Amino acid sequence: MKLLLRFNSEIIRKPIIAETVLETGVMLEIERAKVESSMGELVVNVPEENCRMVVEHLRKKMVDVTRLDVPITRDEVNCVHCGACVSVCPVGAISYEYDWRVKFDESECVQCGTCVNTCPVGVIKLPEN
Amino acid sequence: MVKRTIEEINEKIRDGSVHVITAEEMTSLVQEVGVEEAARQVDVVTTGTFGAMCSSGAFLNFGHSDPPIKMQKVWLNDVEAYTGIAAIDAYIGATQISETKGIEYGGSHVIEDLISGKEVTLKATAYGTDCYPRKYVETSITINDINQAMMVNPRNGYQNYNSATNGSGKAIYTYMGTLLPHYGNITYSGAGVLSPLSNDPEYRTIGVGTRIFLGGAPGYIISEGTQHNPGSGFGTLAVTGDLKKMSRDYIRAASIYKYGTSMFVGLGIPIPILNDDMAKFTAVSDADIKTTIYDYSVPRRSKPALREVSYEELKSGMVDLNGKEVKTSSLSSFYNARKVAAELKSWIKGGKFFLSSPAENLTRQSLSKPMKESQVMPLVKDIMVRNVATIRRGFSVDEAAKKIIQDRFNHLPVVDDGGKLVGIVTAWDVSKAVALSKRDSLEPIMTKNVITIGPDDPVDLAVRLLERYNISALPVIDGDKKVIGIVTGEGLSKLLARGVQK
């Protein structure tokens, strides 16, 4: 399960991820991180069975948690398969099929949204969080 | 030696015995059986491409209103179409953008909506004449309400096109798509092995009057395209076709992020195999078709060329750029280019499409010239302030404050011991540091990712950077990153007030 964690300016300097790992014993896999002086955003991958516990811990520490259970979506019928999204995907979730159709691997997607903007025909959408 | 004529091929199309294959299939066939045998077997090779072709649009005739109007300005769904033709004709260009929605919706979207049968709002204004008294009209129309809808694209089907990357530290948004910083990706456009003009590079069969596939309907080549540049392998085509017969499968509106609108156009050209030479030309492979990767972070006419690359490498998904494997992707759809070539093949096989001999050949001589500029463009070095105050890293905030007061600069570039730029502090940064009592060192308060400019860059670029990054000054650096001047928003305003002078 992927989780989007948002840290506000009050908690940004605290070692919350380290604490959560120590307290829950769950290995968090960080897939994407953006940390600025006033806010931070992380996408972490958590094993399904520990998800509820990790979310509870994080919420107690004032972290804003969003479950990213709906992956990025693409309207395949209207996709022109140009591939403008392929090389901008930071995690290789988008590639060409053998027949040059554009293929999405939803399990790899970290929902960074880069491909959404890049699509010239507007067929890629991020779920509303 | 095989020899056949267009008339013979058309006769075979008529009696159903014609042998047509796509350019991709031809490449494999020639590799298998050789040029001569392939020439004997194949009558026609079909090509196809499906790329963003900005230079596209359509002439529309709306019919007369009552009382009639001589349209001086006209909008379709708030996208302005060019008038200045006759009373009720207009040309809607693919890249014209909506006056209300901006680059999300443009002329290409109007064209796509028309093809889809959707209703489009037509608004027109006029000055009024004795014969055309009306000054305003507003109505809702579909493509069926229009008399003629002629797609006319002045520059399509580029024989070859540049490949793009970005050597700067920031992502840039171009007509070649999003280019990630530090050579983060490479984009290309063009169908490679299926590219029409690459399969007839000497324009022996493709010329004025050649019947083609355009947007899912039959169309014609009307002349060489604008910027036709055969000398460097950048031939282009001007084409036309009946919009009313086209299909959304082959014409799609595009909105390129932070750039503008464009239109995906499916274009295919049949190439008659008149002799062995034509079989040899159509055997071209992705490995044979080369292009150059340019650094699009330099917004000048001449961009730095990084390396030559073949379509085979580009299509492999990774290209080696200075020892780094860089991901590639296409802006034109190879999947749809194949569909175009296959569709055209089925038209010919099915006896629905006949080949035409060109009425005139395309020139192979002309070159595309850059714009003649009669006014000298001011450069950064002409207007920059040269005696720029700088400060060494490691100095304190107090010392920076002193320097700002002393030298009357609001911006203080921070340099290392070798005089190279490492950051910048502003009077604002210094005030903030004082207010927060963080006065020991400049390091935490300076901006490290400094936007800079070179002395030989045009002033227009300085203005663009100041605007885009919402900053008030740009240090001017030389090739060694040494600060040789500064351009400030304030300085530019002063220049504007007295007129830029050399």
mmCIF file of N, CA, C and O in Angstrom, chain B residues 175-248:
data_model
loop_
_atom_site.group_PDB
_atom_site.id
_atom_site.type_symbol
_atom_site.label_atom_id
_atom_site.label_comp_id
_atom_site.label_asym_id
_atom_site.label_seq_id
_atom_site.Cartn_x
_atom_site.Cartn_y
_atom_site.Cartn_z
ATOM 1 N N TYR B 175 7.969 22.727 -27.385
ATOM 2 C CA TYR B 175 7.128 22.015 -28.352
ATOM 3 C C TYR B 175 7.602 20.574 -28.529
ATOM 4 O O TYR B 175 6.922 19.760 -29.138
ATOM 5 N N MET B 176 8.777 20.258 -27.968
ATOM 6 C CA MET B 176 9.240 18.869 -27.960
ATOM 7 C C MET B 176 8.861 18.197 -26.634
ATOM 8 O O MET B 176 9.438 17.178 -26.252
ATOM 9 N N GLY B 177 7.923 18.778 -25.905
ATOM 10 C CA GLY B 177 7.438 18.193 -24.664
ATOM 11 C C GLY B 177 8.243 18.651 -23.461
ATOM 12 O O GLY B 177 9.072 19.560 -23.554
ATOM 13 N N THR B 178 7.987 18.000 -22.339
ATOM 14 C CA THR B 178 8.682 18.336 -21.096
ATOM 15 C C THR B 178 10.094 17.757 -21.154
ATOM 16 O O THR B 178 10.271 16.571 -21.396
ATOM 17 N N LEU B 179 11.082 18.632 -20.936
ATOM 18 C CA LEU B 179 12.467 18.170 -20.942
ATOM 19 C C LEU B 179 13.022 18.336 -19.530
ATOM 20 O O LEU B 179 13.083 19.448 -18.993
ATOM 21 N N LEU B 180 13.387 17.218 -18.941
ATOM 22 C CA LEU B 180 13.836 17.200 -17.555
ATOM 23 C C LEU B 180 15.247 17.778 -17.441
ATOM 24 O O LEU B 180 16.028 17.706 -18.396
ATOM 25 N N PRO B 181 15.582 18.355 -16.258
ATOM 26 C CA PRO B 181 16.901 18.980 -16.097
ATOM 27 C C PRO B 181 18.058 17.975 -16.191
ATOM 28 O O PRO B 181 17.851 16.765 -16.057
ATOM 29 N N HIS B 182 19.240 18.513 -16.397
ATOM 30 C CA HIS B 182 20.486 17.727 -16.450
ATOM 31 C C HIS B 182 20.383 16.542 -17.412
ATOM 32 O O HIS B 182 20.659 15.407 -17.033
ATOM 33 N N TYR B 183 19.956 16.806 -18.629
ATOM 34 C CA TYR B 183 19.830 15.761 -19.659
ATOM 35 C C TYR B 183 18.998 14.586 -19.131
ATOM 36 O O TYR B 183 19.365 13.422 -19.286
ATOM 37 N N GLY B 184 17.892 14.901 -18.452
ATOM 38 C CA GLY B 184 17.067 13.878 -17.816
ATOM 39 C C GLY B 184 16.290 13.013 -18.795
ATOM 40 O O GLY B 184 15.897 11.901 -18.459
ATOM 41 N N ASN B 185 16.042 13.497 -19.984
ATOM 42 C CA ASN B 185 15.364 12.687 -21.003
ATOM 43 C C ASN B 185 15.634 13.271 -22.395
ATOM 44 O O ASN B 185 16.161 14.383 -22.511
ATOM 45 N N ILE B 186 15.291 12.494 -23.386
ATOM 46 C CA ILE B 186 15.454 12.921 -24.779
ATOM 47 C C ILE B 186 14.125 12.663 -25.474
ATOM 48 O O ILE B 186 13.533 11.590 -25.306
ATOM 49 N N THR B 187 13.640 13.652 -26.230
ATOM 50 C CA THR B 187 12.423 13.407 -26.991
ATOM 51 C C THR B 187 12.708 13.550 -28.486
ATOM 52 O O THR B 187 13.641 14.237 -28.879
ATOM 53 N N TYR B 188 11.918 12.867 -29.277
ATOM 54 C CA TYR B 188 12.089 12.926 -30.722
ATOM 55 C C TYR B 188 10.714 12.870 -31.375
ATOM 56 O O TYR B 188 9.722 12.528 -30.740
ATOM 57 N N SER B 189 10.681 13.235 -32.640
ATOM 58 C CA SER B 189 9.423 13.204 -33.357
ATOM 59 C C SER B 189 9.733 12.656 -34.736
ATOM 60 O O SER B 189 10.810 12.890 -35.263
ATOM 61 N N GLY B 190 8.813 11.969 -35.319
ATOM 62 C CA GLY B 190 9.096 11.406 -36.639
ATOM 63 C C GLY B 190 8.946 9.909 -36.609
ATOM 64 O O GLY B 190 9.210 9.272 -35.593
ATOM 65 N N ALA B 191 8.514 9.371 -37.744
ATOM 66 C CA ALA B 191 8.157 7.959 -37.785
ATOM 67 C C ALA B 191 9.315 7.060 -38.228
ATOM 68 O O ALA B 191 9.141 5.858 -38.368
ATOM 69 N N GLY B 192 10.492 7.633 -38.450
ATOM 70 C CA GLY B 192 11.635 6.808 -38.835
ATOM 71 C C GLY B 192 11.369 6.022 -40.103
ATOM 72 O O GLY B 192 11.090 6.602 -41.154
ATOM 73 N N VAL B 193 11.378 4.726 -39.981
ATOM 74 C CA VAL B 193 11.249 3.827 -41.134
ATOM 75 C C VAL B 193 9.964 4.076 -41.944
ATOM 76 O O VAL B 193 9.926 3.815 -43.148
ATOM 77 N N LEU B 194 8.935 4.621 -41.293
ATOM 78 C CA LEU B 194 7.662 4.857 -41.986
ATOM 79 C C LEU B 194 7.526 6.278 -42.524
ATOM 80 O O LEU B 194 6.537 6.613 -43.172
ATOM 81 N N SER B 195 8.507 7.139 -42.226
ATOM 82 C CA SER B 195 8.428 8.544 -42.612
ATOM 83 C C SER B 195 8.305 8.712 -44.129
ATOM 84 O O SER B 195 9.131 8.214 -44.889
ATOM 85 N N PRO B 196 7.262 9.402 -44.612
ATOM 86 C CA PRO B 196 7.033 9.476 -46.063
ATOM 87 C C PRO B 196 8.250 9.958 -46.866
ATOM 88 O O PRO B 196 8.725 9.242 -47.755
ATOM 89 N N LEU B 197 8.767 11.141 -46.546
ATOM 90 C CA LEU B 197 9.842 11.676 -47.386
ATOM 91 C C LEU B 197 11.157 10.910 -47.220
ATOM 92 O O LEU B 197 11.985 10.910 -48.131
ATOM 93 N N SER B 198 11.344 10.240 -46.086
ATOM 94 C CA SER B 198 12.570 9.444 -45.920
ATOM 95 C C SER B 198 12.558 8.213 -46.820
ATOM 96 O O SER B 198 13.593 7.594 -47.048
ATOM 97 N N ASN B 199 11.357 7.841 -47.302
ATOM 98 C CA ASN B 199 11.253 6.696 -48.203
ATOM 99 C C ASN B 199 11.345 7.095 -49.676
ATOM 100 O O ASN B 199 11.335 6.238 -50.557
ATOM 101 N N ASP B 200 11.360 8.392 -49.925
ATOM 102 C CA ASP B 200 11.566 8.895 -51.277
ATOM 103 C C ASP B 200 12.426 10.159 -51.165
ATOM 104 O O ASP B 200 11.976 11.264 -51.471
ATOM 105 N N PRO B 201 13.660 9.989 -50.685
ATOM 106 C CA PRO B 201 14.472 11.153 -50.303
ATOM 107 C C PRO B 201 14.825 12.067 -51.472
ATOM 108 O O PRO B 201 15.161 13.223 -51.259
ATOM 109 N N GLU B 202 14.724 11.550 -52.688
ATOM 110 C CA GLU B 202 15.020 12.409 -53.844
ATOM 111 C C GLU B 202 13.746 12.979 -54.465
ATOM 112 O O GLU B 202 13.788 13.582 -55.535
ATOM 113 N N TYR B 203 12.635 12.785 -53.818
ATOM 114 C CA TYR B 203 11.325 13.289 -54.275
ATOM 115 C C TYR B 203 11.058 12.883 -55.724
ATOM 116 O O TYR B 203 10.632 13.679 -56.548
ATOM 117 N N ARG B 204 11.306 11.613 -56.036
ATOM 118 C CA ARG B 204 11.089 11.165 -57.418
ATOM 119 C C ARG B 204 9.618 10.910 -57.696
ATOM 120 O O ARG B 204 9.159 11.066 -58.825
ATOM 121 N N THR B 205 8.867 10.456 -56.662
ATOM 122 C CA THR B 205 7.451 10.153 -56.911
ATOM 123 C C THR B 205 6.526 11.067 -56.121
ATOM 124 O O THR B 205 5.341 11.153 -56.410
ATOM 125 N N ILE B 206 7.071 11.717 -55.098
ATOM 126 C CA ILE B 206 6.253 12.617 -54.269
ATOM 127 C C ILE B 206 6.421 14.029 -54.799
ATOM 128 O O ILE B 206 7.533 14.544 -54.869
ATOM 129 N N GLY B 207 5.316 14.664 -55.203
ATOM 130 C CA GLY B 207 5.395 16.024 -55.733
ATOM 131 C C GLY B 207 4.055 16.711 -55.655
ATOM 132 O O GLY B 207 3.114 16.219 -55.012
ATOM 133 N N VAL B 208 3.956 17.845 -56.315
ATOM 134 C CA VAL B 208 2.704 18.600 -56.332
ATOM 135 C C VAL B 208 1.633 17.752 -57.024
ATOM 136 O O VAL B 208 1.852 17.261 -58.128
ATOM 137 N N GLY B 209 0.515 17.575 -56.371
ATOM 138 C CA GLY B 209 -0.560 16.785 -56.978
ATOM 139 C C GLY B 209 -0.572 15.326 -56.574
ATOM 140 O O GLY B 209 -1.474 14.587 -56.969
ATOM 141 N N THR B 210 0.408 14.905 -55.764
ATOM 142 C CA THR B 210 0.406 13.511 -55.312
ATOM 143 C C THR B 210 -0.795 13.274 -54.399
ATOM 144 O O THR B 210 -1.039 14.041 -53.470
ATOM 145 N N ARG B 211 -1.516 12.213 -54.701
ATOM 146 C CA ARG B 211 -2.680 11.876 -53.873
ATOM 147 C C ARG B 211 -2.195 11.161 -52.615
ATOM 148 O O ARG B 211 -1.371 10.241 -52.702
ATOM 149 N N ILE B 212 -2.674 11.601 -51.478
ATOM 150 C CA ILE B 212 -2.184 11.079 -50.198
ATOM 151 C C ILE B 212 -3.333 10.719 -49.257
ATOM 152 O O ILE B 212 -4.497 10.971 -49.563
ATOM 153 N N PHE B 213 -2.957 10.204 -48.114
ATOM 154 C CA PHE B 213 -3.878 9.941 -46.998
ATOM 155 C C PHE B 213 -3.717 11.106 -46.034
ATOM 156 O O PHE B 213 -2.619 11.384 -45.571
ATOM 157 N N LEU B 214 -4.791 11.830 -45.742
ATOM 158 C CA LEU B 214 -4.696 12.937 -44.791
ATOM 159 C C LEU B 214 -5.863 12.884 -43.812
ATOM 160 O O LEU B 214 -7.019 13.055 -44.197
ATOM 161 N N GLY B 215 -5.537 12.623 -42.573
ATOM 162 C CA GLY B 215 -6.563 12.635 -41.524
ATOM 163 C C GLY B 215 -7.674 11.629 -41.737
ATOM 164 O O GLY B 215 -8.793 11.858 -41.301
ATOM 165 N N GLY B 216 -7.389 10.530 -42.412
ATOM 166 C CA GLY B 216 -8.399 9.501 -42.623
ATOM 167 C C GLY B 216 -9.199 9.676 -43.892
ATOM 168 O O GLY B 216 -10.165 8.957 -44.136
ATOM 169 N N ALA B 217 -8.810 10.662 -44.723
ATOM 170 C CA ALA B 217 -9.504 10.896 -45.996
ATOM 171 C C ALA B 217 -8.460 11.072 -47.096
ATOM 172 O O ALA B 217 -7.303 11.343 -46.801
ATOM 173 N N PRO B 218 -8.860 10.942 -48.347
ATOM 174 C CA PRO B 218 -7.894 11.222 -49.406
ATOM 175 C C PRO B 218 -7.574 12.715 -49.428
ATOM 176 O O PRO B 218 -8.439 13.546 -49.148
ATOM 177 N N GLY B 219 -6.337 13.048 -49.735
ATOM 178 C CA GLY B 219 -5.932 14.448 -49.813
ATOM 179 C C GLY B 219 -4.870 14.598 -50.888
ATOM 180 O O GLY B 219 -4.598 13.633 -51.635
ATOM 181 N N TYR B 220 -4.303 15.790 -50.965
ATOM 182 C CA TYR B 220 -3.295 16.043 -51.992
ATOM 183 C C TYR B 220 -2.138 16.860 -51.448
ATOM 184 O O TYR B 220 -2.311 17.657 -50.515
ATOM 185 N N ILE B 221 -0.993 16.709 -52.075
ATOM 186 C CA ILE B 221 0.116 17.610 -51.811
ATOM 187 C C ILE B 221 -0.087 18.810 -52.723
ATOM 188 O O ILE B 221 -0.331 18.644 -53.926
ATOM 189 N N ILE B 222 -0.016 20.036 -52.150
ATOM 190 C CA ILE B 222 -0.239 21.208 -52.991
ATOM 191 C C ILE B 222 1.050 21.933 -53.369
ATOM 192 O O ILE B 222 1.085 22.661 -54.352
ATOM 193 N N SER B 223 2.088 21.733 -52.596
ATOM 194 C CA SER B 223 3.382 22.335 -52.956
ATOM 195 C C SER B 223 4.422 21.854 -51.952
ATOM 196 O O SER B 223 4.093 21.092 -51.040
ATOM 197 N N GLU B 224 5.648 22.329 -52.122
ATOM 198 C CA GLU B 224 6.614 22.085 -51.055
ATOM 199 C C GLU B 224 6.072 22.801 -49.824
ATOM 200 O O GLU B 224 5.351 23.789 -49.944
ATOM 201 N N GLY B 225 6.408 22.336 -48.652
ATOM 202 C CA GLY B 225 5.936 22.987 -47.435
ATOM 203 C C GLY B 225 6.757 24.220 -47.129
ATOM 204 O O GLY B 225 7.819 24.435 -47.722
ATOM 205 N N THR B 226 6.267 25.039 -46.207
ATOM 206 C CA THR B 226 7.068 26.189 -45.783
ATOM 207 C C THR B 226 8.305 25.655 -45.060
ATOM 208 O O THR B 226 8.292 24.564 -44.495
ATOM 209 N N GLN B 227 9.366 26.436 -45.107
ATOM 210 C CA GLN B 227 10.652 26.049 -44.509
ATOM 211 C C GLN B 227 11.240 24.776 -45.124
ATOM 212 O O GLN B 227 12.107 24.144 -44.524
ATOM 213 N N HIS B 228 10.725 24.382 -46.293
ATOM 214 C CA HIS B 228 11.245 23.222 -47.026
ATOM 215 C C HIS B 228 12.755 23.391 -47.163
ATOM 216 O O HIS B 228 13.218 24.396 -47.701
ATOM 217 N N ASN B 229 13.495 22.443 -46.660
ATOM 218 C CA ASN B 229 14.948 22.585 -46.627
ATOM 219 C C ASN B 229 15.619 21.275 -47.038
ATOM 220 O O ASN B 229 16.222 20.584 -46.212
ATOM 221 N N PRO B 230 15.464 20.926 -48.328
ATOM 222 C CA PRO B 230 15.953 19.619 -48.768
ATOM 223 C C PRO B 230 17.468 19.482 -48.640
ATOM 224 O O PRO B 230 17.973 18.376 -48.436
ATOM 225 N N GLY B 231 18.166 20.606 -48.702
ATOM 226 C CA GLY B 231 19.624 20.582 -48.619
ATOM 227 C C GLY B 231 20.115 19.880 -47.368
ATOM 228 O O GLY B 231 21.114 19.164 -47.398
ATOM 229 N N SER B 232 19.405 20.062 -46.250
ATOM 230 C CA SER B 232 19.854 19.385 -45.035
ATOM 231 C C SER B 232 18.910 18.257 -44.620
ATOM 232 O O SER B 232 18.860 17.867 -43.460
ATOM 233 N N GLY B 233 18.141 17.742 -45.594
ATOM 234 C CA GLY B 233 17.280 16.590 -45.309
ATOM 235 C C GLY B 233 16.032 16.946 -44.526
ATOM 236 O O GLY B 233 15.437 16.091 -43.888
ATOM 237 N N PHE B 234 15.653 18.229 -44.545
ATOM 238 C CA PHE B 234 14.468 18.674 -43.831
ATOM 239 C C PHE B 234 13.402 19.139 -44.815
ATOM 240 O O PHE B 234 12.897 20.246 -44.733
ATOM 241 N N GLY B 235 13.086 18.286 -45.784
ATOM 242 C CA GLY B 235 12.011 18.610 -46.714
ATOM 243 C C GLY B 235 10.687 18.652 -45.962
ATOM 244 O O GLY B 235 10.515 17.969 -44.959
ATOM 245 N N THR B 236 9.746 19.475 -46.452
ATOM 246 C CA THR B 236 8.413 19.508 -45.849
ATOM 247 C C THR B 236 7.367 19.579 -46.955
ATOM 248 O O THR B 236 7.696 19.867 -48.109
ATOM 249 N N LEU B 237 6.108 19.318 -46.579
ATOM 250 C CA LEU B 237 5.024 19.269 -47.560
ATOM 251 C C LEU B 237 3.868 20.166 -47.141
ATOM 252 O O LEU B 237 3.526 20.226 -45.964
ATOM 253 N N ALA B 238 3.281 20.849 -48.123
ATOM 254 C CA ALA B 238 2.012 21.545 -47.882
ATOM 255 C C ALA B 238 0.933 20.621 -48.428
ATOM 256 O O ALA B 238 1.052 20.114 -49.546
ATOM 257 N N VAL B 239 -0.106 20.389 -47.608
ATOM 258 C CA VAL B 239 -1.111 19.399 -47.993
ATOM 259 C C VAL B 239 -2.526 19.936 -47.804
ATOM 260 O O VAL B 239 -2.744 20.881 -47.048
ATOM 261 N N THR B 240 -3.456 19.295 -48.478
ATOM 262 C CA THR B 240 -4.861 19.674 -48.308
ATOM 263 C C THR B 240 -5.754 18.437 -48.367
ATOM 264 O O THR B 240 -5.356 17.406 -48.918
ATOM 265 N N GLY B 241 -6.938 18.572 -47.770
ATOM 266 C CA GLY B 241 -7.906 17.474 -47.797
ATOM 267 C C GLY B 241 -9.249 17.987 -47.308
ATOM 268 O O GLY B 241 -9.336 19.098 -46.779
ATOM 269 N N ASP B 242 -10.281 17.185 -47.488
ATOM 270 C CA ASP B 242 -11.630 17.589 -47.092
ATOM 271 C C ASP B 242 -11.878 17.212 -45.633
ATOM 272 O O ASP B 242 -11.998 16.030 -45.296
ATOM 273 N N LEU B 243 -11.962 18.258 -44.786
ATOM 274 C CA LEU B 243 -12.169 18.043 -43.351
ATOM 275 C C LEU B 243 -13.441 17.245 -43.072
ATOM 276 O O LEU B 243 -13.506 16.465 -42.135
ATOM 277 N N LYS B 244 -14.441 17.446 -43.920
ATOM 278 C CA LYS B 244 -15.729 16.783 -43.697
ATOM 279 C C LYS B 244 -15.610 15.265 -43.791
ATOM 280 O O LYS B 244 -16.442 14.545 -43.258
ATOM 281 N N LYS B 245 -14.597 14.791 -44.503
ATOM 282 C CA LYS B 245 -14.444 13.337 -44.673
ATOM 283 C C LYS B 245 -13.457 12.750 -43.664
ATOM 284 O O LYS B 245 -13.212 11.544 -43.648
ATOM 285 N N MET B 246 -12.826 13.613 -42.867
ATOM 286 C CA MET B 246 -11.779 13.112 -41.966
ATOM 287 C C MET B 246 -12.353 12.471 -40.714
ATOM 288 O O MET B 246 -13.530 12.627 -40.400
ATOM 289 N N SER B 247 -11.459 11.771 -39.992
ATOM 290 C CA SER B 247 -11.907 11.027 -38.827
ATOM 291 C C SER B 247 -11.050 11.394 -37.612
ATOM 292 O O SER B 247 -9.847 11.659 -37.730
ATOM 293 N N ARG B 248 -11.699 11.394 -36.449
ATOM 294 C CA ARG B 248 -10.997 11.709 -35.206
ATOM 295 C C ARG B 248 -9.918 10.670 -34.892
ATOM 296 O O ARG B 248 -9.044 10.903 -34.074
#
